[in-house]
Amino acid sequence: MRRRTFLQALGCGTGLLVMTGGARSYAANEKLRVGAIGIAGQGTYNINNVVAAGGQLVALCDVHESRKEVVAMRQKFPDVPFYTDFRRLLDKEKLDAVIVSTPDHTHAPATLMALRAGCHVYCEKPLTHTVHEARLVSETARKYKRVTQMGTQIHAGSNYRRVVEWIESGAIGEVREVHVWCGRSFGGVDRPKDTPPVPEGLHWDLWLGPAPYRPYHPSYVPFWWRRWWDFGGGTLADMGCHYIDLAFWALKLRHPTVIAAEGPTPHPESAAVWLIVHYEFPARDQLPAVKLTWYDGGKRPKYFDEPGLLPKWGDGVLFVGSKGMLIADYSQHRLLPEKQFADVPRPKSSLPESIGHHREWVEACKNNGQPLCHFDYAGPLTETVLLGVAAYRLQRPIHWDAARAQAINDPQAERFLRKEYRRGWEIS
């Protein structure tokens, strides 16, 4: 899509919002000066896409200097300054925008510092590590009028748009029940007892950041930090924003009122091998109340017990309506029963194709707009996901007062809604 076409689309149902102030405008050929915090893995993907969309990479930061992807990125951009501490990067560099692609436990500290430094922010999912952080980050982005996007890139795909159009068309009737499942399992492990040496080039204390100190172990870096409460939140925290996003979008969900979880006895340090979480959402305008259930670690909805009813997809979202059902995953969807909907015409397209998740953000930064997964949308989505983690760890339902961002008549829930930070890493 050409830039002019994109600008015309701002008012044509894409979900991009025009901001009323607080950010400067850019000339058509002016580059957006971008700093990247977290280079390897998803960081490489994000950097490459932002640069391809017209961002100018002017600063790099990663705590693992010797990691292959970090070395490769520095060789690709040899003249770009490199840091191991994002606090120094944000303090020294003059930036327009920042990409945050670090483990979950450092999302909020990096994002908040960037927002307060006047930077637009693209942050990976989940937006934060705790419910309290999610509320603080979304409020801070709103206060400073920054352009934001959470890294749920599936949101930009054509398939999700078509599902939203089917649900909004009323083809399957009123939707009061949604099931979301993910076959992955991150958790169920004990803290390792051995203490191998820290690999050369890994700044372990900086990797820990706000988390309590513990010795290095490859059980944490580079991938399996997801299993541990100090750094991640298991499968739900890792994947929930991707899949629950579709229900949030299609049904205009925002804040649940009741959250209850099932799972094995909670481990004090690592996430559950499986979870089932029940969310209750109130009615919204003309839309009825909704019960949404999340499953992971091999658990799935009861509808899979009925032979031939559902395709055997490993992950997915099932909307149960008064006239039928719709099942979807990242790339495909079906209306069920298929015979019933065989001759039903596809609804008129109301959601234009995305120019790309990263390009949406870059263009919005330049044109004083907001992309679809801005933090006012991503914040409540992340809160919802992390409330499921909190209810599981609390071992009783949470009755949620969204206006006050607190559990009703349950002060003990606070220990799972927020966290303590190591000295020097506090946020407010």
CSV table of C-alpha atoms in Angstrom, one decimal:
chain,number,residue,atom,x,y,z
A,1,MET,CA,0.0,0.0,0.0
A,2,ARG,CA,1.4,3.4,-0.9
A,3,ARG,CA,1.8,6.0,1.8
A,4,ARG,CA,-1.1,8.2,0.4
A,5,THR,CA,-3.4,5.2,0.4
A,6,PHE,CA,-2.5,4.5,4.0
A,7,LEU,CA,-3.3,8.0,5.1
A,8,GLN,CA,-6.6,7.8,3.3
A,9,ALA,CA,-7.3,4.6,5.3
A,10,LEU,CA,-7.0,6.4,8.6
A,11,GLY,CA,-10.6,7.2,8.6
A,12,CYS,CA,-11.9,4.1,6.8
A,13,GLY,CA,-12.5,1.5,9.4
A,14,THR,CA,-8.9,0.2,9.9
A,15,GLY,CA,-9.0,1.0,13.6
A,16,LEU,CA,-6.2,3.6,13.3
A,17,LEU,CA,-7.0,6.7,15.4
A,18,VAL,CA,-6.0,10.2,14.7
A,19,MET,CA,-4.3,11.8,17.7
A,20,THR,CA,-5.0,15.4,18.6
A,21,GLY,CA,-1.6,16.4,19.8
A,22,GLY,CA,1.5,15.6,21.7
A,23,ALA,CA,3.6,14.2,18.8
A,24,ARG,CA,5.5,16.0,16.0
A,25,SER,CA,4.8,15.5,12.3
A,26,TYR,CA,7.4,14.1,9.9
A,27,ALA,CA,8.2,15.1,6.4
A,28,ALA,CA,7.4,12.4,3.7
A,29,ASN,CA,11.0,11.4,3.4
A,30,GLU,CA,12.0,11.9,7.0
A,31,LYS,CA,13.3,8.9,8.9
A,32,LEU,CA,12.0,7.7,12.2
A,33,ARG,CA,15.0,7.3,14.6
A,34,VAL,CA,14.5,4.0,16.3
A,35,GLY,CA,16.3,2.2,19.1
A,36,ALA,CA,16.0,-1.5,19.7
A,37,ILE,CA,16.1,-3.1,23.1
A,38,GLY,CA,16.5,-6.8,22.7
A,39,ILE,CA,18.1,-8.0,19.5
A,40,ALA,CA,18.0,-11.8,19.3
A,41,GLY,CA,15.0,-14.0,18.5
A,42,GLN,CA,11.8,-11.9,18.2
A,43,GLY,CA,14.0,-8.8,18.4
A,44,THR,CA,15.7,-9.6,15.1
A,45,TYR,CA,12.3,-10.1,13.5
A,46,ASN,CA,11.0,-6.8,14.8
A,47,ILE,CA,14.0,-4.8,13.9
A,48,ASN,CA,14.1,-6.2,10.3
A,49,ASN,CA,10.4,-5.4,9.8
A,50,VAL,CA,10.6,-1.9,11.3
A,51,VAL,CA,13.6,-1.1,9.1
A,52,ALA,CA,11.9,-2.4,6.1
A,53,ALA,CA,8.9,-0.2,6.9
A,54,GLY,CA,11.1,2.9,6.9
A,55,GLY,CA,12.5,3.1,10.4
A,56,GLN,CA,16.1,4.2,10.8
A,57,LEU,CA,17.9,2.1,13.3
A,58,VAL,CA,20.2,4.4,15.4
A,59,ALA,CA,20.8,2.4,18.6
A,60,LEU,CA,21.0,-1.3,19.7
A,61,CYS,CA,20.8,-2.9,23.1
A,62,ASP,CA,21.1,-6.4,24.3
A,63,VAL,CA,22.5,-8.0,27.5
A,64,HIS,CA,24.0,-11.0,25.6
A,65,GLU,CA,26.8,-9.6,23.5
A,66,SER,CA,28.1,-13.0,22.3
A,67,ARG,CA,24.7,-14.5,21.2
A,68,LYS,CA,24.8,-15.3,17.5
A,69,GLU,CA,21.9,-13.1,16.5
A,70,VAL,CA,23.3,-10.2,18.4
A,71,VAL,CA,26.7,-10.5,16.7
A,72,ALA,CA,25.0,-10.8,13.3
A,73,MET,CA,22.8,-7.7,13.9
A,74,ARG,CA,25.9,-5.6,15.0
A,75,GLN,CA,27.7,-6.7,11.9
A,76,LYS,CA,24.7,-5.8,9.8
A,77,PHE,CA,24.6,-2.3,11.4
A,78,PRO,CA,28.3,-1.6,12.2
A,79,ASP,CA,27.9,2.1,12.7
A,80,VAL,CA,25.0,1.9,15.1
A,81,PRO,CA,25.9,2.4,18.8
A,82,PHE,CA,25.5,-0.7,20.9
A,83,TYR,CA,24.6,-0.8,24.6
A,84,THR,CA,24.1,-3.6,27.2
A,85,ASP,CA,22.0,-1.5,29.6
A,86,PHE,CA,18.8,0.0,28.1
A,87,ARG,CA,18.8,2.7,30.8
A,88,ARG,CA,22.0,4.1,29.3
A,89,LEU,CA,20.7,3.9,25.8
A,90,LEU,CA,17.6,5.8,26.7
A,91,ASP,CA,19.6,8.3,28.7
A,92,LYS,CA,22.2,9.0,26.0
A,93,GLU,CA,20.5,8.6,22.6
A,94,LYS,CA,18.1,11.0,20.9
A,95,LEU,CA,15.3,8.7,19.7
A,96,ASP,CA,11.9,9.0,18.2
A,97,ALA,CA,10.8,5.5,18.9
A,98,VAL,CA,11.8,2.3,20.6
A,99,ILE,CA,11.3,-1.4,20.1
A,100,VAL,CA,11.1,-3.6,23.2
A,101,SER,CA,11.8,-7.3,22.5
A,102,THR,CA,13.0,-8.5,25.9
A,103,PRO,CA,11.7,-11.2,28.3
A,104,ASP,CA,8.4,-10.3,30.0
A,105,HIS,CA,9.9,-9.2,33.3
A,106,THR,CA,11.7,-6.2,31.7
A,107,HIS,CA,8.9,-5.0,29.4
A,108,ALA,CA,7.4,-2.5,31.8
A,109,PRO,CA,10.7,-0.9,33.0
A,110,ALA,CA,12.0,-0.4,29.4
A,111,THR,CA,8.6,0.7,28.0
A,112,LEU,CA,7.9,3.2,30.8
A,113,MET,CA,11.3,4.8,30.6
A,114,ALA,CA,11.0,5.1,26.8
A,115,LEU,CA,7.5,6.6,27.0
A,116,ARG,CA,8.7,9.2,29.6
A,117,ALA,CA,11.6,10.0,27.4
A,118,GLY,CA,9.2,11.0,24.7
A,119,CYS,CA,9.5,7.9,22.5
A,120,HIS,CA,6.9,6.0,20.7
A,121,VAL,CA,7.0,2.3,21.6
A,122,TYR,CA,6.5,-1.1,20.0
A,123,CYS,CA,6.5,-3.7,22.8
A,124,GLU,CA,6.3,-7.4,22.5
A,125,LYS,CA,3.4,-9.4,23.9
A,126,PRO,CA,2.4,-9.7,26.7
A,127,LEU,CA,2.7,-6.0,27.2
A,128,THR,CA,3.9,-6.4,30.8
A,129,HIS,CA,4.7,-9.0,33.5
A,130,THR,CA,2.0,-8.0,36.0
A,131,VAL,CA,-1.6,-6.7,36.0
A,132,HIS,CA,-0.4,-3.6,37.8
A,133,GLU,CA,2.2,-2.9,35.2
A,134,ALA,CA,-0.3,-3.3,32.3
A,135,ARG,CA,-2.5,-0.6,33.8
A,136,LEU,CA,0.5,1.7,34.5
A,137,VAL,CA,1.9,1.3,31.0
A,138,SER,CA,-1.4,2.0,29.2
A,139,GLU,CA,-2.0,5.1,31.4
A,140,THR,CA,1.5,6.4,30.8
A,141,ALA,CA,1.2,6.0,27.0
A,142,ARG,CA,-2.1,7.9,27.2
A,143,LYS,CA,-0.6,10.7,29.4
A,144,TYR,CA,2.4,11.3,27.1
A,145,LYS,CA,0.3,10.8,23.9
A,146,ARG,CA,2.8,8.4,22.4
A,147,VAL,CA,2.1,6.1,19.4
A,148,THR,CA,2.2,2.5,20.6
A,149,GLN,CA,1.7,-1.1,19.3
A,150,MET,CA,1.9,-4.4,21.1
A,151,GLY,CA,3.6,-7.2,19.2
A,152,THR,CA,0.6,-9.4,18.4
A,153,GLN,CA,1.4,-9.5,14.7
A,154,ILE,CA,-1.3,-12.1,13.9
A,155,HIS,CA,-3.7,-9.2,14.5
A,156,ALA,CA,-2.6,-7.8,11.1
A,157,GLY,CA,-3.4,-11.0,9.2
A,158,SER,CA,-6.4,-11.3,6.8
A,159,ASN,CA,-7.8,-14.4,8.6
A,160,TYR,CA,-8.5,-12.5,11.9
A,161,ARG,CA,-10.2,-9.7,10.0
A,162,ARG,CA,-12.5,-12.1,8.2
A,163,VAL,CA,-13.5,-13.8,11.5
A,164,VAL,CA,-14.3,-10.4,13.0
A,165,GLU,CA,-16.5,-9.6,10.0
A,166,TRP,CA,-18.4,-13.0,10.3
A,167,ILE,CA,-19.0,-12.5,14.1
A,168,GLU,CA,-20.1,-8.9,13.6
A,169,SER,CA,-22.5,-9.9,10.8
A,170,GLY,CA,-24.5,-12.0,13.2
A,171,ALA,CA,-24.1,-15.1,11.0
A,172,ILE,CA,-23.8,-17.4,14.0
A,173,GLY,CA,-26.2,-15.3,16.2
A,174,GLU,CA,-25.5,-13.9,19.6
A,175,VAL,CA,-22.2,-15.2,21.0
A,176,ARG,CA,-22.3,-15.8,24.8
A,177,GLU,CA,-19.6,-18.5,25.0
A,178,VAL,CA,-16.0,-18.6,23.7
A,179,HIS,CA,-13.3,-21.2,24.1
A,180,VAL,CA,-9.6,-20.6,23.4
A,181,TRP,CA,-7.0,-23.3,23.6
A,182,CYS,CA,-3.2,-23.7,23.1
A,183,GLY,CA,-1.4,-27.0,23.1
A,184,ARG,CA,1.9,-25.7,24.5
A,185,SER,CA,3.0,-26.2,28.0
A,186,PHE,CA,5.6,-24.0,29.8
A,187,GLY,CA,6.1,-25.0,33.4
A,188,GLY,CA,6.2,-27.8,35.9
A,189,VAL,CA,9.9,-27.7,36.8
A,190,ASP,CA,12.0,-27.2,39.9
A,191,ARG,CA,14.7,-24.7,40.2
A,192,PRO,CA,18.0,-26.2,39.0
A,193,LYS,CA,20.5,-27.0,41.8
A,194,ASP,CA,23.7,-26.7,39.8
A,195,THR,CA,25.3,-23.3,39.1
A,196,PRO,CA,27.2,-23.4,35.8
A,197,PRO,CA,29.4,-20.4,34.9
A,198,VAL,CA,27.8,-17.4,33.2
A,199,PRO,CA,28.6,-17.6,29.4
A,200,GLU,CA,31.1,-15.1,28.2
A,201,GLY,CA,29.3,-12.0,26.9
A,202,LEU,CA,26.1,-12.5,28.9
A,203,HIS,CA,25.6,-9.7,31.4
A,204,TRP,CA,23.6,-11.8,33.9
A,205,ASP,CA,22.8,-9.1,36.4
A,206,LEU,CA,21.4,-6.9,33.6
A,207,TRP,CA,19.4,-9.9,32.2
A,208,LEU,CA,17.8,-10.3,35.7
A,209,GLY,CA,17.0,-6.6,35.8
A,210,PRO,CA,14.1,-6.1,38.3
A,211,ALA,CA,13.9,-9.8,39.2
A,212,PRO,CA,15.3,-11.2,42.5
A,213,TYR,CA,18.8,-12.4,42.1
A,214,ARG,CA,19.4,-16.1,41.3
A,215,PRO,CA,22.4,-17.8,39.8
A,216,TYR,CA,22.6,-18.2,36.1
A,217,HIS,CA,21.4,-21.4,34.4
A,218,PRO,CA,20.5,-22.3,30.8
A,219,SER,CA,17.1,-23.3,32.1
A,220,TYR,CA,16.3,-19.5,32.0
A,221,VAL,CA,18.3,-18.2,29.0
A,222,PRO,CA,17.7,-17.8,26.2
A,223,PHE,CA,14.2,-19.3,25.9
A,224,TRP,CA,12.8,-21.1,29.0
A,225,TRP,CA,12.4,-18.1,31.2
A,226,ARG,CA,8.7,-18.4,30.2
A,227,ARG,CA,8.4,-21.2,32.7
A,228,TRP,CA,9.3,-19.1,35.8
A,229,TRP,CA,7.1,-16.7,37.7
A,230,ASP,CA,10.0,-14.3,38.2
A,231,PHE,CA,10.4,-13.8,34.5
A,232,GLY,CA,7.2,-14.9,32.7
A,233,GLY,CA,3.9,-16.5,33.4
A,234,GLY,CA,3.7,-19.9,31.6
A,235,THR,CA,1.7,-20.7,28.5
A,236,LEU,CA,-1.2,-18.4,29.3
A,237,ALA,CA,1.1,-15.3,29.6
A,238,ASP,CA,3.2,-16.3,26.6
A,239,MET,CA,0.4,-17.1,24.1
A,240,GLY,CA,-2.8,-15.7,25.6
A,241,CYS,CA,-2.5,-12.3,24.0
A,242,HIS,CA,-2.3,-13.9,20.5
A,243,TYR,CA,-5.4,-16.1,20.8
A,244,ILE,CA,-7.6,-14.2,23.2
A,245,ASP,CA,-7.0,-11.1,21.0
A,246,LEU,CA,-9.4,-12.5,18.4
A,247,ALA,CA,-12.3,-12.8,20.9
A,248,PHE,CA,-11.5,-9.3,22.3
A,249,TRP,CA,-11.6,-7.8,18.8
A,250,ALA,CA,-14.6,-9.6,17.5
A,251,LEU,CA,-16.8,-9.2,20.6
A,252,LYS,CA,-15.5,-5.8,21.8
A,253,LEU,CA,-14.4,-7.2,25.2
A,254,ARG,CA,-12.5,-5.1,27.7
A,255,HIS,CA,-12.4,-6.0,31.4
A,256,PRO,CA,-13.6,-9.3,32.9
A,257,THR,CA,-15.6,-9.2,36.2
A,258,VAL,CA,-14.8,-12.7,37.5
A,259,ILE,CA,-11.8,-14.9,36.8
A,260,ALA,CA,-11.4,-18.4,38.1
A,261,ALA,CA,-8.7,-21.0,37.3
A,262,GLU,CA,-8.2,-24.8,37.5
A,263,GLY,CA,-4.8,-26.5,37.4
A,264,PRO,CA,-2.3,-28.5,39.4
A,265,THR,CA,-1.2,-27.3,42.8
A,266,PRO,CA,0.8,-24.1,42.2
A,267,HIS,CA,4.5,-24.4,42.3
A,268,PRO,CA,6.1,-21.5,44.2
A,269,GLU,CA,8.6,-20.7,41.4
A,270,SER,CA,7.4,-22.2,38.1
A,271,ALA,CA,4.2,-22.1,36.0
A,272,ALA,CA,1.6,-24.8,35.6
A,273,VAL,CA,1.9,-27.6,33.1
A,274,TRP,CA,-1.8,-27.1,32.3
A,275,LEU,CA,-4.4,-24.5,33.0
A,276,ILE,CA,-8.1,-23.9,32.5
A,277,VAL,CA,-9.2,-20.4,33.2
A,278,HIS,CA,-12.8,-19.1,33.2
A,279,TYR,CA,-13.5,-15.5,32.5
A,280,GLU,CA,-16.8,-13.7,32.8
A,281,PHE,CA,-17.3,-10.5,30.8
A,282,PRO,CA,-20.3,-8.1,31.2
A,283,ALA,CA,-22.7,-7.1,28.5
A,284,ARG,CA,-21.4,-4.3,26.2
A,285,ASP,CA,-23.9,-1.9,24.6
A,286,GLN,CA,-26.1,-4.3,22.6
A,287,LEU,CA,-23.8,-7.3,23.0
A,288,PRO,CA,-24.6,-9.9,25.6
A,289,ALA,CA,-22.5,-11.1,28.5
A,290,VAL,CA,-19.8,-13.6,27.5
A,291,LYS,CA,-18.1,-16.5,29.2
A,292,LEU,CA,-14.6,-17.1,27.8
A,293,THR,CA,-12.6,-20.2,28.8
A,294,TRP,CA,-8.8,-20.7,28.2
A,295,TYR,CA,-7.1,-24.1,28.0
A,296,ASP,CA,-3.5,-25.0,27.7
A,297,GLY,CA,-1.1,-28.0,28.3
A,298,GLY,CA,-3.3,-30.4,26.3
A,299,LYS,CA,-6.7,-29.4,27.8
A,300,ARG,CA,-9.4,-28.6,25.3
A,301,PRO,CA,-13.1,-27.7,25.1
A,302,LYS,CA,-15.8,-30.3,25.7
A,303,TYR,CA,-16.9,-30.0,22.1
A,304,PHE,CA,-13.9,-32.0,21.0
A,305,ASP,CA,-15.5,-35.0,22.7
A,306,GLU,CA,-18.3,-35.0,20.1
A,307,PRO,CA,-17.0,-37.1,17.2
A,308,GLY,CA,-16.6,-35.2,13.9
A,309,LEU,CA,-17.9,-31.9,15.3
A,310,LEU,CA,-14.6,-29.9,15.3
A,311,PRO,CA,-11.5,-30.2,13.1
A,312,LYS,CA,-8.5,-31.4,15.1
A,313,TRP,CA,-6.6,-28.2,15.2
A,314,GLY,CA,-3.9,-28.0,17.8
A,315,ASP,CA,-4.6,-24.4,18.9
A,316,GLY,CA,-7.7,-22.3,18.2
A,317,VAL,CA,-10.7,-20.2,19.1
A,318,LEU,CA,-14.3,-21.4,19.1
A,319,PHE,CA,-17.2,-18.9,19.1
A,320,VAL,CA,-20.4,-20.5,20.2
A,321,GLY,CA,-23.4,-18.6,18.9
A,322,SER,CA,-27.2,-19.0,19.1
A,323,LYS,CA,-27.3,-20.1,15.4
A,324,GLY,CA,-24.0,-21.9,15.0
A,325,MET,CA,-20.3,-21.9,15.7
A,326,LEU,CA,-17.1,-20.5,14.2
A,327,ILE,CA,-13.7,-22.1,14.8
A,328,ALA,CA,-10.5,-20.3,13.9
A,329,ASP,CA,-6.8,-20.4,14.3
A,330,TYR,CA,-4.0,-18.1,13.0
A,331,SER,CA,-4.6,-18.9,9.3
A,332,GLN,CA,-8.0,-20.4,8.8
A,333,HIS,CA,-11.6,-20.5,10.0
A,334,ARG,CA,-14.8,-22.5,9.5
A,335,LEU,CA,-18.5,-22.0,10.2
A,336,LEU,CA,-20.1,-25.0,11.8
A,337,PRO,CA,-22.0,-27.1,11.1
A,338,GLU,CA,-20.5,-26.7,7.6
A,339,LYS,CA,-23.5,-28.0,5.8
A,340,GLN,CA,-25.7,-25.4,7.5
A,341,PHE,CA,-23.4,-22.5,6.3
A,342,ALA,CA,-22.4,-23.9,2.9
A,343,ASP,CA,-24.6,-21.4,1.0
A,344,VAL,CA,-24.3,-18.5,3.3
A,345,PRO,CA,-22.6,-15.6,1.5
A,346,ARG,CA,-19.5,-14.1,3.1
A,347,PRO,CA,-20.3,-10.7,4.7
A,348,LYS,CA,-19.2,-7.5,3.0
A,349,SER,CA,-15.7,-6.6,3.9
A,350,SER,CA,-15.5,-3.8,6.5
A,351,LEU,CA,-11.9,-4.2,7.6
A,352,PRO,CA,-9.3,-3.3,5.0
A,353,GLU,CA,-6.2,-5.4,4.7
A,354,SER,CA,-3.3,-4.3,7.0
A,355,ILE,CA,-0.2,-2.8,5.5
A,356,GLY,CA,1.7,-4.9,8.1
A,357,HIS,CA,1.8,-4.8,11.9
A,358,HIS,CA,5.2,-3.1,12.1
A,359,ARG,CA,4.5,-0.7,9.2
A,360,GLU,CA,1.2,0.3,10.8
A,361,TRP,CA,3.2,1.5,13.8
A,362,VAL,CA,6.0,3.2,11.8
A,363,GLU,CA,3.4,5.1,9.6
A,364,ALA,CA,1.3,6.0,12.7
A,365,CYS,CA,4.4,7.4,14.4
A,366,LYS,CA,5.1,9.6,11.4
A,367,ASN,CA,1.5,10.7,10.9
A,368,ASN,CA,0.3,11.2,14.4
A,369,GLY,CA,-2.1,8.3,14.5
A,370,GLN,CA,-2.5,5.0,16.4
A,371,PRO,CA,-2.3,1.5,15.1
A,372,LEU,CA,-4.8,-1.2,16.0
A,373,CYS,CA,-3.0,-2.8,18.9
A,374,HIS,CA,-2.2,0.5,20.7
A,375,PHE,CA,-1.8,0.2,24.5
A,376,ASP,CA,-5.4,1.3,25.2
A,377,TYR,CA,-6.4,-1.9,23.5
A,378,ALA,CA,-3.4,-4.0,24.5
A,379,GLY,CA,-3.4,-3.0,28.1
A,380,PRO,CA,-6.9,-4.5,29.0
A,381,LEU,CA,-6.0,-7.5,26.9
A,382,THR,CA,-2.8,-8.1,28.8
A,383,GLU,CA,-4.6,-7.4,32.1
A,384,THR,CA,-7.2,-10.1,31.3
A,385,VAL,CA,-4.5,-12.7,30.4
A,386,LEU,CA,-2.5,-12.0,33.5
A,387,LEU,CA,-5.6,-12.0,35.8
A,388,GLY,CA,-5.9,-15.6,34.8
A,389,VAL,CA,-2.4,-16.3,36.0
A,390,ALA,CA,-3.1,-14.4,39.2
A,391,ALA,CA,-6.3,-16.3,39.9
A,392,TYR,CA,-4.5,-19.6,39.5
A,393,ARG,CA,-1.7,-18.6,41.8
A,394,LEU,CA,-4.2,-17.2,44.3
A,395,GLN,CA,-6.2,-20.5,44.2
A,396,ARG,CA,-9.6,-18.8,44.3
A,397,PRO,CA,-11.7,-16.6,42.0
A,398,ILE,CA,-10.9,-13.0,41.6
A,399,HIS,CA,-13.8,-10.6,41.5
A,400,TRP,CA,-12.3,-7.7,39.5
A,401,ASP,CA,-13.0,-4.0,40.0
A,402,ALA,CA,-11.6,-2.7,36.7
A,403,ALA,CA,-12.2,1.0,37.6
A,404,ARG,CA,-10.0,0.7,40.7
A,405,ALA,CA,-7.8,-2.0,39.2
A,406,GLN,CA,-8.1,-4.2,42.3
A,407,ALA,CA,-9.7,-7.5,43.5
A,408,ILE,CA,-12.9,-6.8,45.4
A,409,ASN,CA,-12.6,-7.6,49.1
A,410,ASP,CA,-9.4,-9.6,48.6
A,411,PRO,CA,-6.3,-7.7,49.6
A,412,GLN,CA,-4.2,-10.9,49.5
A,413,ALA,CA,-4.7,-11.0,45.7
A,414,GLU,CA,-2.3,-8.0,45.4
A,415,ARG,CA,0.8,-10.2,45.8
A,416,PHE,CA,-0.1,-11.7,42.4
A,417,LEU,CA,-1.2,-8.5,40.7
A,418,ARG,CA,2.0,-6.6,41.3
A,419,LYS,CA,5.6,-7.5,42.3
A,420,GLU,CA,8.6,-6.1,44.1
A,421,TYR,CA,11.6,-4.8,42.2
A,422,ARG,CA,15.3,-5.1,42.9
A,423,ARG,CA,16.9,-1.9,44.0
A,424,GLY,CA,17.6,0.4,41.1
A,425,TRP,CA,14.9,-1.1,38.9
A,426,GLU,CA,11.8,0.2,40.6
A,427,ILE,CA,8.9,1.6,38.6
A,428,SER,CA,6.2,4.1,39.4
